[in-house]
mmCIF file of C-alpha atoms and ligand atoms in Angstrom:
data_model
loop_
_atom_site.group_PDB
_atom_site.id
_atom_site.type_symbol
_atom_site.label_atom_id
_atom_site.label_comp_id
_atom_site.label_asym_id
_atom_site.label_seq_id
_atom_site.Cartn_x
_atom_site.Cartn_y
_atom_site.Cartn_z
ATOM 1 C CA MET L 1 12.012 0.917 -11.645
ATOM 2 C CA ARG L 2 8.370 1.679 -11.780
ATOM 3 C CA LEU L 3 6.351 -0.977 -12.614
ATOM 4 C CA VAL L 4 2.469 -1.561 -13.304
ATOM 5 C CA ASN L 5 -0.432 -3.555 -13.774
ATOM 6 C CA HIS L 6 -2.033 -2.306 -16.712
ATOM 7 C CA ASP L 7 -4.090 -3.743 -18.310
ATOM 8 C CA GLY L 8 -3.664 -6.825 -15.918
ATOM 9 C CA ARG L 9 0.150 -7.342 -18.581
ATOM 10 C CA LEU L 10 3.450 -6.638 -15.686
ATOM 11 C CA GLY L 11 5.226 -3.984 -18.005
ATOM 12 C CA LEU L 12 7.081 -0.640 -17.137
ATOM 13 C CA ASP L 13 6.375 3.410 -16.092
ATOM 14 C CA LEU L 14 9.365 4.339 -18.676
ATOM 15 C CA ALA L 15 8.136 8.342 -17.441
ATOM 16 C CA GLY L 16 4.046 8.168 -18.440
ATOM 17 C CA ARG L 17 4.932 5.253 -21.276
ATOM 18 C CA PHE L 18 3.912 1.542 -21.482
ATOM 19 C CA VAL L 19 6.814 -0.790 -21.623
ATOM 20 C CA ASP L 20 5.216 -4.300 -21.888
ATOM 21 C CA LEU L 21 7.815 -6.779 -20.246
ATOM 22 C CA GLU L 22 6.610 -10.021 -22.240
ATOM 23 C CA LEU L 23 7.159 -8.210 -25.509
ATOM 24 C CA HIS L 24 9.675 -5.798 -24.832
ATOM 25 C CA SER L 25 11.980 -8.135 -23.794
ATOM 26 C CA GLU L 26 10.901 -10.984 -26.268
ATOM 27 C CA LYS L 27 9.264 -13.757 -23.916
ATOM 28 C CA ARG L 28 12.569 -13.547 -21.538
ATOM 29 C CA PHE L 29 9.999 -12.488 -19.220
ATOM 30 C CA SER L 30 6.070 -12.506 -18.183
ATOM 31 C CA SER L 31 3.216 -10.774 -18.490
ATOM 32 C CA ASP L 32 1.951 -12.016 -14.910
ATOM 33 C CA PRO L 33 2.436 -8.651 -12.433
ATOM 34 C CA MET L 34 3.240 -11.621 -9.655
ATOM 35 C CA SER L 35 5.855 -12.961 -11.748
ATOM 36 C CA ALA L 36 7.875 -9.804 -11.063
ATOM 37 C CA PHE L 37 9.180 -11.625 -7.773
ATOM 38 C CA SER L 38 10.531 -14.696 -9.518
ATOM 39 C CA ASP L 39 12.699 -12.335 -11.812
ATOM 40 C CA TRP L 40 13.527 -8.846 -9.919
ATOM 41 C CA ASP L 41 17.171 -8.891 -9.828
ATOM 42 C CA ALA L 42 16.727 -9.455 -13.771
ATOM 43 C CA ILE L 43 14.044 -7.760 -14.430
ATOM 44 C CA ARG L 44 16.027 -4.679 -12.986
ATOM 45 C CA THR L 45 18.825 -4.869 -14.809
ATOM 46 C CA TRP L 46 16.789 -5.425 -17.389
ATOM 47 C CA ALA L 47 14.883 -2.614 -17.030
ATOM 48 C CA GLY L 48 17.588 -0.671 -16.317
ATOM 49 C CA GLY L 49 18.516 -0.655 -19.701
ATOM 50 C CA GLN L 50 15.084 0.272 -21.322
ATOM 51 C CA SER L 51 15.256 4.097 -23.047
ATOM 52 C CA LEU L 52 12.736 5.986 -24.222
ATOM 53 C CA GLY L 53 12.757 4.765 -27.686
ATOM 54 C CA ASP L 54 11.434 1.403 -26.520
ATOM 55 C CA ALA L 55 8.570 3.000 -25.180
ATOM 56 C CA GLY L 56 5.128 1.977 -25.764
ATOM 57 C CA PRO L 57 1.591 4.029 -25.802
ATOM 58 C CA LEU L 58 1.351 6.227 -22.471
ATOM 59 C CA VAL L 59 0.120 4.508 -19.542
ATOM 60 C CA ASP L 60 -3.508 4.659 -18.937
ATOM 61 C CA PRO L 61 -4.907 5.453 -15.689
ATOM 62 C CA ALA L 62 -7.944 3.772 -16.209
ATOM 63 C CA LYS L 63 -6.264 0.488 -16.887
ATOM 64 C CA LEU L 64 -4.105 0.552 -13.632
ATOM 65 C CA GLY L 65 -4.537 -2.622 -11.774
ATOM 66 C CA SER L 66 -3.318 -3.306 -8.723
ATOM 67 C CA PRO L 67 0.830 -4.349 -8.764
ATOM 68 C CA VAL L 68 0.749 -6.551 -7.025
ATOM 69 C CA PRO L 69 -2.379 -8.334 -7.357
ATOM 70 C CA ARG L 70 -2.251 -11.625 -5.488
ATOM 71 C CA PRO L 71 -0.047 -11.625 -2.466
ATOM 72 C CA THR L 72 0.321 -14.827 -0.455
ATOM 73 C CA GLN L 73 -0.258 -12.939 2.813
ATOM 74 C CA VAL L 74 -1.129 -9.008 3.786
ATOM 75 C CA PHE L 75 0.307 -7.662 6.571
ATOM 76 C CA ALA L 76 -1.190 -4.501 8.198
ATOM 77 C CA ILE L 77 -0.618 -2.484 11.132
ATOM 78 C CA GLY L 78 -2.408 -0.497 13.640
ATOM 79 C CA LEU L 79 -2.153 2.999 15.488
ATOM 80 C CA ASN L 80 2.251 2.419 14.411
ATOM 81 C CA TYR L 81 2.077 6.593 14.242
ATOM 82 C CA ARG L 82 2.005 8.888 17.822
ATOM 83 C CA ASP L 83 -0.112 11.035 16.434
ATOM 84 C CA HIS L 84 -3.220 8.701 15.445
ATOM 85 C CA ALA L 85 -2.651 6.654 18.728
ATOM 86 C CA GLU L 86 -2.845 10.001 20.271
ATOM 87 C CA GLU L 87 -6.434 10.701 18.867
ATOM 88 C CA ALA L 88 -8.442 7.643 18.794
ATOM 89 C CA ASN L 89 -7.048 8.315 23.185
ATOM 90 C CA LEU L 90 -5.230 5.170 22.804
ATOM 91 C CA PRO L 91 -1.949 4.103 24.657
ATOM 92 C CA ILE L 92 1.272 4.025 22.245
ATOM 93 C CA PRO L 93 1.980 0.336 21.082
ATOM 94 C CA GLU L 94 5.297 -1.407 22.677
ATOM 95 C CA THR L 95 5.030 -4.320 20.509
ATOM 96 C CA PRO L 96 3.789 -3.757 16.696
ATOM 97 C CA MET L 97 0.056 -4.335 16.360
ATOM 98 C CA VAL L 98 -0.752 -6.593 12.995
ATOM 99 C CA PHE L 99 -3.802 -7.429 11.430
ATOM 100 C CA THR L 100 -4.421 -9.061 7.629
ATOM 101 C CA LYS L 101 -6.020 -7.353 4.958
ATOM 102 C CA PHE L 102 -7.719 -10.172 3.188
ATOM 103 C CA PRO L 103 -5.699 -10.140 -0.202
ATOM 104 C CA THR L 104 -9.136 -10.045 -2.704
ATOM 105 C CA CYS L 105 -9.945 -6.656 -0.875
ATOM 106 C CA LEU L 106 -7.064 -5.281 -3.424
ATOM 107 C CA VAL L 107 -8.236 -2.878 -6.320
ATOM 108 C CA GLY L 108 -6.187 -0.672 -8.831
ATOM 109 C CA PRO L 109 -4.986 3.175 -8.125
ATOM 110 C CA ASN L 110 -8.429 4.613 -9.842
ATOM 111 C CA ALA L 111 -10.978 1.914 -8.999
ATOM 112 C CA GLU L 112 -14.581 3.013 -7.323
ATOM 113 C CA VAL L 113 -14.866 1.595 -3.469
ATOM 114 C CA PRO L 114 -18.382 1.170 -2.499
ATOM 115 C CA LEU L 115 -19.964 1.341 0.711
ATOM 116 C CA THR L 116 -21.010 -0.730 3.268
ATOM 117 C CA SER L 117 -22.135 1.367 5.722
ATOM 118 C CA ASP L 118 -22.180 4.971 7.261
ATOM 119 C CA ARG L 119 -19.632 4.518 8.150
ATOM 120 C CA VAL L 120 -16.220 4.003 5.930
ATOM 121 C CA ASP L 121 -12.812 5.702 7.158
ATOM 122 C CA TRP L 122 -9.908 6.402 4.620
ATOM 123 C CA GLU L 123 -6.209 5.717 5.875
ATOM 124 C CA VAL L 124 -3.507 6.440 3.771
ATOM 125 C CA GLU L 125 -0.787 4.108 3.985
ATOM 126 C CA GLN L 126 2.864 3.369 2.478
ATOM 127 C CA VAL L 127 3.230 -0.068 1.649
ATOM 128 C CA VAL L 128 6.220 -2.308 2.132
ATOM 129 C CA VAL L 129 6.459 -4.976 -1.585
ATOM 130 C CA ILE L 130 8.641 -7.882 0.165
ATOM 131 C CA GLY L 131 10.862 -8.770 -2.598
ATOM 132 C CA ARG L 132 12.806 -11.921 -1.127
ATOM 133 C CA GLU L 133 11.517 -14.198 1.602
ATOM 134 C CA ALA L 134 12.203 -13.441 5.291
ATOM 135 C CA ALA L 135 12.495 -15.674 7.417
ATOM 136 C CA ARG L 136 13.761 -14.831 11.518
ATOM 137 C CA VAL L 137 15.848 -11.388 9.684
ATOM 138 C CA SER L 138 17.018 -8.802 11.497
ATOM 139 C CA ALA L 139 16.486 -4.816 11.471
ATOM 140 C CA ALA L 140 19.975 -4.845 10.317
ATOM 141 C CA ARG L 141 19.736 -6.913 7.066
ATOM 142 C CA ALA L 142 15.604 -6.083 6.563
ATOM 143 C CA TRP L 143 16.050 -3.471 3.648
ATOM 144 C CA ASP L 144 17.768 -6.185 1.539
ATOM 145 C CA HIS L 145 14.486 -8.449 1.138
ATOM 146 C CA VAL L 146 12.491 -5.381 0.731
ATOM 147 C CA ALA L 147 11.245 -5.193 -3.234
ATOM 148 C CA GLY L 148 9.929 -1.358 -3.110
ATOM 149 C CA PHE L 149 7.030 0.405 -1.622
ATOM 150 C CA THR L 150 3.853 0.507 -3.068
ATOM 151 C CA VAL L 151 0.722 3.542 -2.131
ATOM 152 C CA GLY L 152 -2.511 2.354 -0.118
ATOM 153 C CA GLN L 153 -5.468 2.870 1.099
ATOM 154 C CA ASP L 154 -7.019 0.420 4.091
ATOM 155 C CA ILE L 155 -10.263 1.326 4.156
ATOM 156 C CA SER L 156 -12.094 0.667 7.348
ATOM 157 C CA ASP L 157 -15.934 0.134 7.516
ATOM 158 C CA ARG L 158 -15.872 0.937 11.895
ATOM 159 C CA ARG L 159 -19.609 -0.369 12.423
ATOM 160 C CA VAL L 160 -18.253 -4.006 11.524
ATOM 161 C CA GLN L 161 -14.112 -2.931 12.943
ATOM 162 C CA PHE L 162 -15.810 -2.421 16.477
ATOM 163 C CA ALA L 163 -18.850 -4.352 16.518
ATOM 164 C CA GLY L 164 -17.898 -6.239 19.426
ATOM 165 C CA LYS L 165 -15.644 -6.176 22.591
ATOM 166 C CA PRO L 166 -12.607 -6.368 21.875
ATOM 167 C CA PRO L 167 -12.603 -5.489 18.039
ATOM 168 C CA GLN L 168 -11.966 -6.846 15.739
ATOM 169 C CA PHE L 169 -9.624 -5.415 12.083
ATOM 170 C CA SER L 170 -8.765 -7.772 9.787
ATOM 171 C CA LEU L 171 -12.741 -8.213 8.285
ATOM 172 C CA GLY L 172 -13.553 -4.193 8.273
ATOM 173 C CA LYS L 173 -11.194 -3.729 6.582
ATOM 174 C CA SER L 174 -11.343 -6.426 3.167
ATOM 175 C CA ALA L 175 -14.735 -5.174 2.548
ATOM 176 C CA THR L 176 -14.415 -5.760 -2.177
ATOM 177 C CA ALA L 177 -12.370 -2.693 -2.804
ATOM 178 C CA PHE L 178 -11.639 -2.005 0.460
ATOM 179 C CA GLY L 179 -7.528 -2.030 -0.648
ATOM 180 C CA PRO L 180 -6.557 0.408 -2.918
ATOM 181 C CA THR L 181 -3.253 -0.009 -4.412
ATOM 182 C CA GLY L 182 -1.355 1.995 -7.072
ATOM 183 C CA PRO L 183 -0.289 3.659 -8.892
ATOM 184 C CA ALA L 184 3.142 1.718 -9.423
ATOM 185 C CA LEU L 185 5.323 -0.800 -7.157
ATOM 186 C CA VAL L 186 8.278 1.479 -7.613
ATOM 187 C CA SER L 187 11.390 -0.178 -6.487
ATOM 188 C CA LEU L 188 13.733 0.689 -3.425
ATOM 189 C CA ASP L 189 16.701 1.816 -4.658
ATOM 190 C CA GLU L 190 14.673 5.069 -6.352
ATOM 191 C CA PHE L 191 14.125 6.521 -2.678
ATOM 192 C CA PRO L 192 17.531 8.873 -1.035
ATOM 193 C CA HIS L 193 15.699 8.436 1.815
ATOM 194 C CA PRO L 194 13.773 5.182 2.103
ATOM 195 C CA ASP L 195 12.989 5.912 6.643
ATOM 196 C CA ARG L 196 11.626 9.128 4.558
ATOM 197 C CA LEU L 197 8.444 9.602 2.895
ATOM 198 C CA VAL L 198 6.148 12.688 2.616
ATOM 199 C CA LEU L 199 2.245 10.744 2.434
ATOM 200 C CA ARG L 200 -1.119 12.293 2.054
ATOM 201 C CA CYS L 201 -4.783 11.678 1.911
ATOM 202 C CA TRP L 202 -7.101 14.418 0.661
ATOM 203 C CA VAL L 203 -11.630 13.315 0.859
ATOM 204 C CA GLY L 204 -13.600 15.720 -1.365
ATOM 205 C CA GLY L 205 -10.542 17.851 -2.157
ATOM 206 C CA GLU L 206 -10.086 18.788 1.094
ATOM 207 C CA LEU L 207 -6.748 17.638 3.392
ATOM 208 C CA MET L 208 -7.526 15.069 5.628
ATOM 209 C CA GLN L 209 -3.734 13.785 6.601
ATOM 210 C CA GLU L 210 -0.217 14.783 5.880
ATOM 211 C CA SER L 211 2.683 13.254 7.675
ATOM 212 C CA THR L 212 5.730 11.237 6.594
ATOM 213 C CA THR L 213 7.061 7.581 7.274
ATOM 214 C CA GLU L 214 9.804 9.070 9.950
ATOM 215 C CA ASN L 215 6.890 9.256 12.230
ATOM 216 C CA LEU L 216 6.683 5.361 11.722
ATOM 217 C CA ILE L 217 6.326 4.851 15.365
ATOM 218 C CA PHE L 218 7.890 0.815 14.229
ATOM 219 C CA SER L 219 9.789 1.570 11.798
ATOM 220 C CA VAL L 220 10.123 -1.290 8.655
ATOM 221 C CA PRO L 221 13.297 -2.570 9.004
ATOM 222 C CA GLU L 222 11.700 -3.166 12.681
ATOM 223 C CA LEU L 223 8.481 -4.385 10.937
ATOM 224 C CA ILE L 224 9.742 -6.872 9.153
ATOM 225 C CA GLU L 225 11.779 -8.039 12.030
ATOM 226 C CA TYR L 226 9.083 -8.609 13.954
ATOM 227 C CA ILE L 227 6.831 -10.317 11.682
ATOM 228 C CA SER L 228 8.571 -12.740 10.123
ATOM 229 C CA SER L 229 10.067 -14.058 13.145
ATOM 230 C CA TYR L 230 6.593 -15.422 13.223
ATOM 231 C CA CYS L 231 5.950 -15.365 10.124
ATOM 232 C CA VAL L 232 7.796 -16.563 7.182
ATOM 233 C CA LEU L 233 7.612 -13.684 4.880
ATOM 234 C CA LEU L 234 7.239 -14.234 1.201
ATOM 235 C CA PRO L 235 7.819 -12.590 -2.090
ATOM 236 C CA GLY L 236 4.880 -10.372 -3.255
ATOM 237 C CA ASP L 237 3.442 -10.353 0.759
ATOM 238 C CA LEU L 238 2.503 -6.817 1.328
ATOM 239 C CA ILE L 239 2.450 -4.476 4.103
ATOM 240 C CA PHE L 240 0.087 -1.694 5.485
ATOM 241 C CA THR L 241 2.041 -0.106 6.991
ATOM 242 C CA GLY L 242 -0.529 2.723 9.174
ATOM 243 C CA THR L 243 -2.229 5.613 9.331
ATOM 244 C CA PRO L 244 -1.005 8.549 10.113
ATOM 245 C CA GLY L 245 -3.168 11.049 12.354
ATOM 246 C CA GLY L 246 -6.489 13.210 10.343
ATOM 247 C CA VAL L 247 -8.952 10.008 9.792
ATOM 248 C CA GLY L 248 -12.427 10.754 9.859
ATOM 249 C CA SER L 249 -13.893 8.017 13.238
ATOM 250 C CA VAL L 250 -12.345 10.094 15.627
ATOM 251 C CA ARG L 251 -13.098 13.750 14.225
ATOM 252 C CA ASN L 252 -14.593 16.392 16.028
ATOM 253 C CA PRO L 253 -17.466 15.782 14.724
ATOM 254 C CA ARG L 254 -17.239 12.244 13.098
ATOM 255 C CA ARG L 255 -16.554 12.027 9.298
ATOM 256 C CA TYR L 256 -17.413 9.594 6.864
ATOM 257 C CA LEU L 257 -16.602 8.215 2.939
ATOM 258 C CA VAL L 258 -20.083 9.813 1.321
ATOM 259 C CA ALA L 259 -21.204 7.673 -1.843
ATOM 260 C CA GLY L 260 -19.513 10.839 -5.072
ATOM 261 C CA GLU L 261 -16.741 11.578 -2.967
ATOM 262 C CA THR L 262 -13.147 10.685 -4.078
ATOM 263 C CA ILE L 263 -10.430 10.082 -1.396
ATOM 264 C CA ASP L 264 -6.959 11.244 -3.476
ATOM 265 C CA SER L 265 -3.988 9.611 -1.579
ATOM 266 C CA GLU L 266 -0.318 10.531 -2.244
ATOM 267 C CA ILE L 267 2.645 9.417 -1.049
ATOM 268 C CA GLU L 268 6.114 11.471 -3.194
ATOM 269 C CA GLY L 269 7.977 9.627 -5.276
ATOM 270 C CA ILE L 270 5.264 6.593 -6.297
ATOM 271 C CA GLY L 271 2.571 8.601 -7.213
ATOM 272 C CA ARG L 272 -1.016 9.453 -6.210
ATOM 273 C CA LEU L 273 -4.418 6.934 -5.970
ATOM 274 C CA SER L 274 -7.797 8.003 -6.652
ATOM 275 C CA ASN L 275 -10.910 6.569 -5.850
ATOM 276 C CA LEU L 276 -14.657 7.475 -6.316
ATOM 277 C CA CYS L 277 -16.675 6.146 -3.561
ATOM 278 C CA VAL L 278 -19.996 4.901 -4.648
ATOM 279 C CA THR L 279 -23.087 3.044 -3.291
ATOM 280 C CA ARG L 280 -23.105 -0.624 -3.280
ATOM 281 C CA ASP L 281 -26.039 -2.867 -4.953
HETATM 282 ZN ZN1 LIG E 1 -4.028 1.298 8.596
#
């Protein structure tokens, strides 16, 4: 099942066609994208019975919003790929390094990104969407609490992030539009190997990052076990799982985003974000 937020309304992307959940279910389900998590199992069953014959208009990429626009909590993980820790010249973490992206930074897959300084960087990431509340869940049971995945960009203003010591991650990664997500929330059952997703990022058409989630230092189940040992994870919460090597701030020479460049971020089996960088007013 591919769930999308199309013009603010929850629906299915059925082979590129938009199936409005409220309209096509005769109001059994709500049009609010956040309502997907209170009816998750029923929606999945219903979605399995939909066919192209019922499909509505073409999905308009310009109308796509964040598939999970108002999560209660957004967790993110720093240094969760070995090559990224190495390129940053930092030791491999022994426990997950957890910070937050404040939810107001979330935007859709094709939103413009106003640059807050001359040191804004890209980070393509797999984003886990929680489907069932998770409190003190073991890694062995963790997948039962996952609704699915979406693509995320953990856009980062390195000036803010490294403005003092110790660095502060959350503010520099939460500016307006610093959390593009989408294009769809793809349910876990769609992935034959949910722990083996290929992710890539291009900036201005140049391939900058390419890896697979097999290279995560802390796997999705390990992250859920760790975070849920302290916090309660709620349906709709997001976990940005970390970025692989290839970010701009540790390149030689360093490279940052400039207005007019597009960041393309892709995960096979989910789709692509395409975000144009613009000058901030
Ligand atoms: Zn990140």
